[in-house]
Coordinates of C-alpha atoms in Angstrom, one line a residue:
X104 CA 18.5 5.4 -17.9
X105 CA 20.3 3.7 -14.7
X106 CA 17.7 4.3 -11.7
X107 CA 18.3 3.4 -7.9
X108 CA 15.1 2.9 -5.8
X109 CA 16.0 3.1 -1.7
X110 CA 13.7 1.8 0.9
X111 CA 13.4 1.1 4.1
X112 CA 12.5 -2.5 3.8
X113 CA 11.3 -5.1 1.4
X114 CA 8.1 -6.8 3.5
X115 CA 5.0 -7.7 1.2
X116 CA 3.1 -4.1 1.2
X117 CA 1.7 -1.8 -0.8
X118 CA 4.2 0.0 -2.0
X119 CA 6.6 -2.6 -2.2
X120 CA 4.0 -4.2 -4.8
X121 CA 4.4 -0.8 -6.6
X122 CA 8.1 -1.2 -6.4
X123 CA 7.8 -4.7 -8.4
X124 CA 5.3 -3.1 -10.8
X125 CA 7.6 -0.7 -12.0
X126 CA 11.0 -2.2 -11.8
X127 CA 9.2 -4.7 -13.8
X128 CA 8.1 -1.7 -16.6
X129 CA 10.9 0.2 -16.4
X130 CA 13.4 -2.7 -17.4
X131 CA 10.9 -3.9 -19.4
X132 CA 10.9 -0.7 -21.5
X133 CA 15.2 -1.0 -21.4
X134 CA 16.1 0.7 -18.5
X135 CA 18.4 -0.3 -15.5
X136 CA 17.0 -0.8 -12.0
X137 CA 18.7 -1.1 -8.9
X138 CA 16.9 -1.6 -5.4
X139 CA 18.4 -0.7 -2.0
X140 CA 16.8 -1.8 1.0
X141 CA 18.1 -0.2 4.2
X142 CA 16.6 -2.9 6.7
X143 CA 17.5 -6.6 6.7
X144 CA 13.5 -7.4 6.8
X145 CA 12.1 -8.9 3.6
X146 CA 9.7 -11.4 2.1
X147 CA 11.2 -14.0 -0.3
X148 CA 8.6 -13.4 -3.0
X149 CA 9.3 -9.7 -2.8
X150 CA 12.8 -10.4 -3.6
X151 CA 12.3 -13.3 -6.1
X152 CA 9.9 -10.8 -8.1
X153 CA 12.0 -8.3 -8.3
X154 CA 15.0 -10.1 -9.2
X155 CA 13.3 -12.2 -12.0
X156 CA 12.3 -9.0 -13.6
X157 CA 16.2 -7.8 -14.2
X158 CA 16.4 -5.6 -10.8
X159 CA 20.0 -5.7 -8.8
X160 CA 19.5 -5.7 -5.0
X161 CA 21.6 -4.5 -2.8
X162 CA 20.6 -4.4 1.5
X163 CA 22.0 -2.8 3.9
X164 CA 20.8 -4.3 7.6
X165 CA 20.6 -2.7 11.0
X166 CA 23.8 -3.3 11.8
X167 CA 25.7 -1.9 8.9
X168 CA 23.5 1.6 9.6
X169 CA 23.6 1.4 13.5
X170 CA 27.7 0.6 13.0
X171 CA 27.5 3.4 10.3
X172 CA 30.3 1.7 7.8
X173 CA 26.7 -0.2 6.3
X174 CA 26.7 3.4 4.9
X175 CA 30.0 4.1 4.0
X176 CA 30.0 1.1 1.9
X177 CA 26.4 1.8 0.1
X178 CA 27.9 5.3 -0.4
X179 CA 30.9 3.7 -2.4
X180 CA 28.8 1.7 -4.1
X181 CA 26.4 4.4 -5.4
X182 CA 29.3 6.4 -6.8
X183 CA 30.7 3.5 -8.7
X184 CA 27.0 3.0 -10.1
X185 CA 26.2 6.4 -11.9
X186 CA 23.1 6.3 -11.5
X187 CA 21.3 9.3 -13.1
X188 CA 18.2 9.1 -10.6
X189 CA 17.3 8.1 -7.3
X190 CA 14.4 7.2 -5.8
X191 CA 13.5 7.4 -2.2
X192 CA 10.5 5.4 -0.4
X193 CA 9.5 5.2 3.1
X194 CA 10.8 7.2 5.9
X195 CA 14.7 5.9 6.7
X196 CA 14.9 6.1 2.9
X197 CA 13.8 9.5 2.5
X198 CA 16.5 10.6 5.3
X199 CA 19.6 8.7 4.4
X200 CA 18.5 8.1 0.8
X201 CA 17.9 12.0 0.1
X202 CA 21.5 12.8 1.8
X203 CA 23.3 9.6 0.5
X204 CA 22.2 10.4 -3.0
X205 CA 23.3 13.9 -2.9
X206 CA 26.9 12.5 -1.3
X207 CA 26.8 10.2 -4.3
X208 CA 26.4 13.2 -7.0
X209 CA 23.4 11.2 -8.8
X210 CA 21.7 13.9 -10.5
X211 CA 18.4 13.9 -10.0
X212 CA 16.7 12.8 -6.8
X213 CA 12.6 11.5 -6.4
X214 CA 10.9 11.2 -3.2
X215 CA 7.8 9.4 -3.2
X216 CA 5.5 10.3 -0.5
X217 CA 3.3 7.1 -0.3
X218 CA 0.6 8.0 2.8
X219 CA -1.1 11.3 4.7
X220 CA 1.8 9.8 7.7
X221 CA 0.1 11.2 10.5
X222 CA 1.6 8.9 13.0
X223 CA 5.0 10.5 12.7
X224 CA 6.6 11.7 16.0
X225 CA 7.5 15.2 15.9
X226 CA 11.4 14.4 15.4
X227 CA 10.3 12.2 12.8
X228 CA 8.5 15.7 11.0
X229 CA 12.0 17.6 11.8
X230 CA 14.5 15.3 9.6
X231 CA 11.6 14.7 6.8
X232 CA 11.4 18.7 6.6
X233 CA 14.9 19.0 6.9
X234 CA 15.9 17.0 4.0
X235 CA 12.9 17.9 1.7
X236 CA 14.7 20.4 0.4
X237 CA 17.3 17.7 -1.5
X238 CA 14.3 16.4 -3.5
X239 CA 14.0 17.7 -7.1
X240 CA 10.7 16.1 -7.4
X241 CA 7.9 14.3 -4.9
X242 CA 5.8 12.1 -6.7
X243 CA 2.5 11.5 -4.4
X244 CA 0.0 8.4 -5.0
X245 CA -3.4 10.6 -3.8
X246 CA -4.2 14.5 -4.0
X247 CA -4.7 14.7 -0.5
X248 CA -1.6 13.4 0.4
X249 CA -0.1 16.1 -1.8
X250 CA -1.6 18.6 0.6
X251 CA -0.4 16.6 3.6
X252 CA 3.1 16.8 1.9
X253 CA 3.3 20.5 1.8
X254 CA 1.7 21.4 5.0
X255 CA 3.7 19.0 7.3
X256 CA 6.7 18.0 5.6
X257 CA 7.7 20.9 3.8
X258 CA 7.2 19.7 0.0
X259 CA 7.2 22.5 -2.5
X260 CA 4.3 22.3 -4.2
X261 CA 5.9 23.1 -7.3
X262 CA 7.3 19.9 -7.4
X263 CA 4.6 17.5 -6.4
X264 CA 3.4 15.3 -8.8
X265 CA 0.5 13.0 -8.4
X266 CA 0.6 9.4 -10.1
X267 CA -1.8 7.2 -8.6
X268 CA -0.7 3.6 -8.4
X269 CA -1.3 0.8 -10.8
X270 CA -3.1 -2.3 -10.3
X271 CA -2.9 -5.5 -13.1
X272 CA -6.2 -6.5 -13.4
X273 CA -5.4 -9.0 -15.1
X274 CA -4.3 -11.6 -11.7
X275 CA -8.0 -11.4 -10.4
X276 CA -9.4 -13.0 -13.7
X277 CA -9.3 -16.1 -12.0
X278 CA -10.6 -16.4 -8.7
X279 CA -11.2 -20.0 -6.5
X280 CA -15.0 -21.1 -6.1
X281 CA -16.7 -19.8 -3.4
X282 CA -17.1 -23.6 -2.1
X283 CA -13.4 -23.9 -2.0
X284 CA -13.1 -20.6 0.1
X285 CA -15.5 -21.5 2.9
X286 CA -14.0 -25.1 2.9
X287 CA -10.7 -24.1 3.7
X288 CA -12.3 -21.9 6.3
X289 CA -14.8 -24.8 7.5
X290 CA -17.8 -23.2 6.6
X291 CA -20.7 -24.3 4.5
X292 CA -21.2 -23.3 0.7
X293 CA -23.3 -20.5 1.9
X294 CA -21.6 -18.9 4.7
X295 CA -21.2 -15.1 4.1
X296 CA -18.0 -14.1 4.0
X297 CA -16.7 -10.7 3.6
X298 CA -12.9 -9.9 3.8
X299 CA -10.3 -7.5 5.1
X300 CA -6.7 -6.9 4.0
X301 CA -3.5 -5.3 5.5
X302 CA -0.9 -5.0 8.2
X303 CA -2.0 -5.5 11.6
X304 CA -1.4 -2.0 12.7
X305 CA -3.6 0.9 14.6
X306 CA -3.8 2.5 10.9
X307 CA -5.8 0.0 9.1
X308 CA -8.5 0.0 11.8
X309 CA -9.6 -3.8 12.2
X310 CA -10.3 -2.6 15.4
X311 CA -13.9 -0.6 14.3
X312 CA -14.1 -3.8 12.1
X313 CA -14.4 -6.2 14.9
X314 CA -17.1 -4.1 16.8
X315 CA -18.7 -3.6 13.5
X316 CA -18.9 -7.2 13.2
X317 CA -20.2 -7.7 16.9
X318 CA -23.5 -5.4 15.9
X319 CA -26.8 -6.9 16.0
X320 CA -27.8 -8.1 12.4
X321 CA -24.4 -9.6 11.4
X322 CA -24.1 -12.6 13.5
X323 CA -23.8 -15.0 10.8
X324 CA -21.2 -13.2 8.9
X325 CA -17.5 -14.3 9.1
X326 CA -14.8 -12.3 8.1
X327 CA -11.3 -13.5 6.5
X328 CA -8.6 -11.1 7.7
X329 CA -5.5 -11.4 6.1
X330 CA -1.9 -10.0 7.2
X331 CA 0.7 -9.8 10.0
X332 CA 1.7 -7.2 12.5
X333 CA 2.2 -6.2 16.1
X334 CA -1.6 -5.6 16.5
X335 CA -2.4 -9.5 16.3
X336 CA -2.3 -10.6 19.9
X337 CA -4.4 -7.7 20.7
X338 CA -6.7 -8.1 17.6
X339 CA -7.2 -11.5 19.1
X340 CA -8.3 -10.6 22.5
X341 CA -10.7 -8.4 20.9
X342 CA -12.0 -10.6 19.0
X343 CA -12.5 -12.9 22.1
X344 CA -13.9 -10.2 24.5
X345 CA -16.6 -9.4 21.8
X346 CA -18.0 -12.7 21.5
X347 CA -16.8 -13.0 17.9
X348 CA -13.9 -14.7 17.5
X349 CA -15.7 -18.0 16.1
X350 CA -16.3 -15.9 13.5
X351 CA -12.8 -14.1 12.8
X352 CA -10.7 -16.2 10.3
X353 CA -6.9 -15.1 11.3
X354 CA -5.2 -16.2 7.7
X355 CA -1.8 -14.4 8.6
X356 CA 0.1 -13.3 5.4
X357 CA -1.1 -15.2 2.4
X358 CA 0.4 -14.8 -0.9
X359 CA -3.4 -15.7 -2.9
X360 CA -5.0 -12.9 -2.4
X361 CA -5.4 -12.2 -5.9
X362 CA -7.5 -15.7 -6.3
X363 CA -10.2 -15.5 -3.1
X364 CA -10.7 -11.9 -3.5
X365 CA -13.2 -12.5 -6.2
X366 CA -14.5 -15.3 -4.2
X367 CA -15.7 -13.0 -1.1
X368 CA -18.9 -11.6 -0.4
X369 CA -17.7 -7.9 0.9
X370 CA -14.2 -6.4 1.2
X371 CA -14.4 -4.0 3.8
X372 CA -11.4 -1.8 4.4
X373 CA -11.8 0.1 7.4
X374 CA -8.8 2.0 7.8
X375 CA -8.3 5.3 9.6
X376 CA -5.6 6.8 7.3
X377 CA -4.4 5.9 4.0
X378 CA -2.1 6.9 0.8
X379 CA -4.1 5.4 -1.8
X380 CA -4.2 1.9 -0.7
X381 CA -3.3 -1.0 -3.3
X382 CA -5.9 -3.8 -1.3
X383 CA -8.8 -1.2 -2.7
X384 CA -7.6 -1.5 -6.5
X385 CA -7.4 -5.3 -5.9
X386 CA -10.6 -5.9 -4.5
X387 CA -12.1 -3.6 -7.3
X388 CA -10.0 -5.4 -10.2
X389 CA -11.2 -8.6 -8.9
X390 CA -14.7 -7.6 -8.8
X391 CA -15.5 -7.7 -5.2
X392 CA -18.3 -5.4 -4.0
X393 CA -16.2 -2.9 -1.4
X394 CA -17.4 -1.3 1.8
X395 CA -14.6 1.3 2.9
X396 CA -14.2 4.4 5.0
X397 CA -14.3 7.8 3.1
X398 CA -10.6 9.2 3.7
X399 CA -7.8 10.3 2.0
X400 CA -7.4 8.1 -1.2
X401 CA -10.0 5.5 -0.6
X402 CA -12.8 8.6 -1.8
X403 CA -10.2 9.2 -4.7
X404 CA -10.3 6.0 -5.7
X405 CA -14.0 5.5 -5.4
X406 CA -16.9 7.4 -5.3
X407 CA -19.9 6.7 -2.8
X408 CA -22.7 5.1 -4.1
X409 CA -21.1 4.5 -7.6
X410 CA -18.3 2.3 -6.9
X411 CA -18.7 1.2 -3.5
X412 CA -20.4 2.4 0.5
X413 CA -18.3 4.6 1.8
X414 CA -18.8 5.3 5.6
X415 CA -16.7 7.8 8.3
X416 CA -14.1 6.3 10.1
X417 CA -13.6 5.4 13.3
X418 CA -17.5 4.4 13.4
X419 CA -18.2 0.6 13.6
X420 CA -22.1 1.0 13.5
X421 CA -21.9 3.3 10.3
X422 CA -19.7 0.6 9.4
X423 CA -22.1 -2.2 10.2
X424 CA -25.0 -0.7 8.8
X425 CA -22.8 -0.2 5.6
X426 CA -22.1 -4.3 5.7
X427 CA -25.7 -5.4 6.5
X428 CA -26.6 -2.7 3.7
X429 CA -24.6 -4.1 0.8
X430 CA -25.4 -8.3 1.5
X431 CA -28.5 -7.5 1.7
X432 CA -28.8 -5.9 -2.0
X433 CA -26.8 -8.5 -3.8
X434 CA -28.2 -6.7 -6.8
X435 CA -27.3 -3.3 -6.1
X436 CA -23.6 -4.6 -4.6
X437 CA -23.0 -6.4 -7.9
X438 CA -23.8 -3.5 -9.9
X439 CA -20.7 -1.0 -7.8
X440 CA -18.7 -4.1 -8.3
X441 CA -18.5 -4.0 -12.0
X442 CA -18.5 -0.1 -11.8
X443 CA -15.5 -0.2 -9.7
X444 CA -14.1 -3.0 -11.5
X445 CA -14.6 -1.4 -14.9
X446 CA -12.7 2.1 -13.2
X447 CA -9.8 -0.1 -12.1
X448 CA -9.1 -1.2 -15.8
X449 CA -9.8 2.1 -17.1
X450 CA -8.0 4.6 -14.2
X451 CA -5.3 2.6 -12.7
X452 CA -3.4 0.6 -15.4
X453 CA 0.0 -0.7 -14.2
X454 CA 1.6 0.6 -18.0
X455 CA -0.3 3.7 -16.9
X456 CA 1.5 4.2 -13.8
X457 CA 4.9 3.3 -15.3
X458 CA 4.5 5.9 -18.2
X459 CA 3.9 8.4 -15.5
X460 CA 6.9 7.1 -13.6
X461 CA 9.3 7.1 -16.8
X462 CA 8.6 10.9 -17.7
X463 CA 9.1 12.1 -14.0
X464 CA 12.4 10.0 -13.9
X465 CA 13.4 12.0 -16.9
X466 CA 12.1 15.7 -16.0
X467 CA 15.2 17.7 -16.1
X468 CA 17.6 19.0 -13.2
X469 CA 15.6 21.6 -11.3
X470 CA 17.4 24.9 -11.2

């Protein structure tokens, strides 16, 4: 099988890190991959990942779409390829991916609807609908965003298929001492450190985390916030306004996650809307006890008082009591660790995910 995946860019997120999961499996298991990214914005790991696992790359840029003969030539290109399937991910991609494959006469055409994207403007809702209809199949990564799919961008559901996404357990084996963490940090041996993870967006709701932190009972808790993204000035100034910003450790993106994960205190992942977010699967294959709201595909992926404290969103002293809750009971925070991490291994397999992948890239024409 000769399989194109388009997306809108190449940055180090979620599903970009699915995107390098199963390129890797599907070549792996003898098929061809090829990767089109629409933007010129990537991460050099991203690319060097996918590229040592056997994937062609092939980027567009904002000048070659704005200019328009970008697409022309990607058009060319596609019909020169054969590919039998296309894949489309993220929102550019599922606009001009879904018509450009179609142009191209690949034969069957995936869209993979990664997040409940309830930020979309309502043009944004009009071309999504608009072109849903070009899909054969749209794999989704958490029930509720199957829902989401139908109701507000036009998905049939008789062609939704869930596949949650994969996590390899196997890269949070090994994680750095806890006195190594809170050196690099300047703390001392025992500091308590719990640990967020994502783009520094409105979404992912660092916002409620930072008045969570600023609630009575938490003062000597620091928190390690890792990623990049146009909320970090304002993030800052939050932070500073709130009397907490000793105590907010601004790592920017850093590619060991993986080895301090294990190493933290608390994950916390406070995020107002989500797909089913790849940080959760990390934290639980690395062992990490997890505080995280209870929407969309965080209460998919773990279960309240099992796996992890799950709390509403948009409520930092739900959220606080959740934190002072779970480092209080190392005991009982240990014991939803291991639950959680035991589910990861069991529930969300990266050959698992790529099995599911290979038999939806091979479901026949729809009719």
């Amino acid at each position: 099988m000769k399989a194109l995946f388009c997306i809108d860019h190449l940055r180090a997120d979620g599903t970009q890190r699915v995107l390098c999961h199963l390129t890797a499996g599907l070549v792996e298991r003898g098929h061809r991959v090829a990767v089109l990214c629409l933007n010129d914005s990537w991460d050099a790991g991203v690319i060097e990942q996918l590229r040592r696992s056997g994937a062609i790359i092939r980027a567009v840029g904002k000048v070659g779409l704005v200019g328009g003969y970008g697409l022309a030539g990607i058009l060319q290109w596609m019909r020169r390829q054969n590919f039998e399937v296309a894949v489309t991910m993220l929102f550019w991609s599922d606009i001009l991916g879904r018509i450009l494959a179609r142009r191209a006469g690949i034969p069957r055409l995936v869209s993979s609807i990664r997040a409940r994207n309830v930020h979309y403007a309502p043009w944004q809702f009009l071309l999504v609908r608009a072109t849903m209809p070009l899909a054969d199949v749209v794999v989704v990564n958490s029930r509720q965003v199957a829902a989401f799919a139908v109701a507000a961008e036009g998905a049939r559901p008789e062609r939704l298929v869930y596949i949650p996404n994969g996590v390899d357990a196997s890269l949070y084996m090994q994680p750095v001492s806890r006195a190594a963490l809170r050196a690099e940090l300047g703390l001392s041996a025992d500091a308590l450190v719990i640990g967020s993870v994502g783009r520094l967006t409105y979404q992912k709701g660092f916002d409620v985390l930072f008045q969570a932190l600023s609630q009575p009972g938490l003062e000597p808790v620091h928190l390690l916030l890792a990623g990049a993204g146009e909320e970090l000035e304002r993030l800052r100034a939050l932070a500073r306004s709130l009397k907490i910003d000793e105590r907010v450790h601004f790592a920017g993106y850093r590619r060991d996650v993986p080895q301090w994960l294990g190493s933290l205190d608390l994950y916390v992942h406070p995020s107002r809307f989500e797909g089913a977010p790849n940080i959760l699967l990390e934290a639980m294959a690395a062992g990490c006890p997890i505080v995280a709201t209870n929407i969309d595909g965080n209460s998919e992926i773990l279960m309240n008082g099992q796996h992890a404290w799950l709390v509403p969103h948009n409520q930092p002293c739900a959220l606080a009591d959740a934190i002072r809750t779970a480092l209080d009971d190392p005991v009982e925070a240990h014991r939803r660790a291991r639950a959680a991490q035991e589910r990861a291994r069991q529930c969300f397999s990266v050959p698992s995910m790529v099995d599911a992948w290979e038999k939806v890239l091979h479901l026949p024409n729809r009719q």
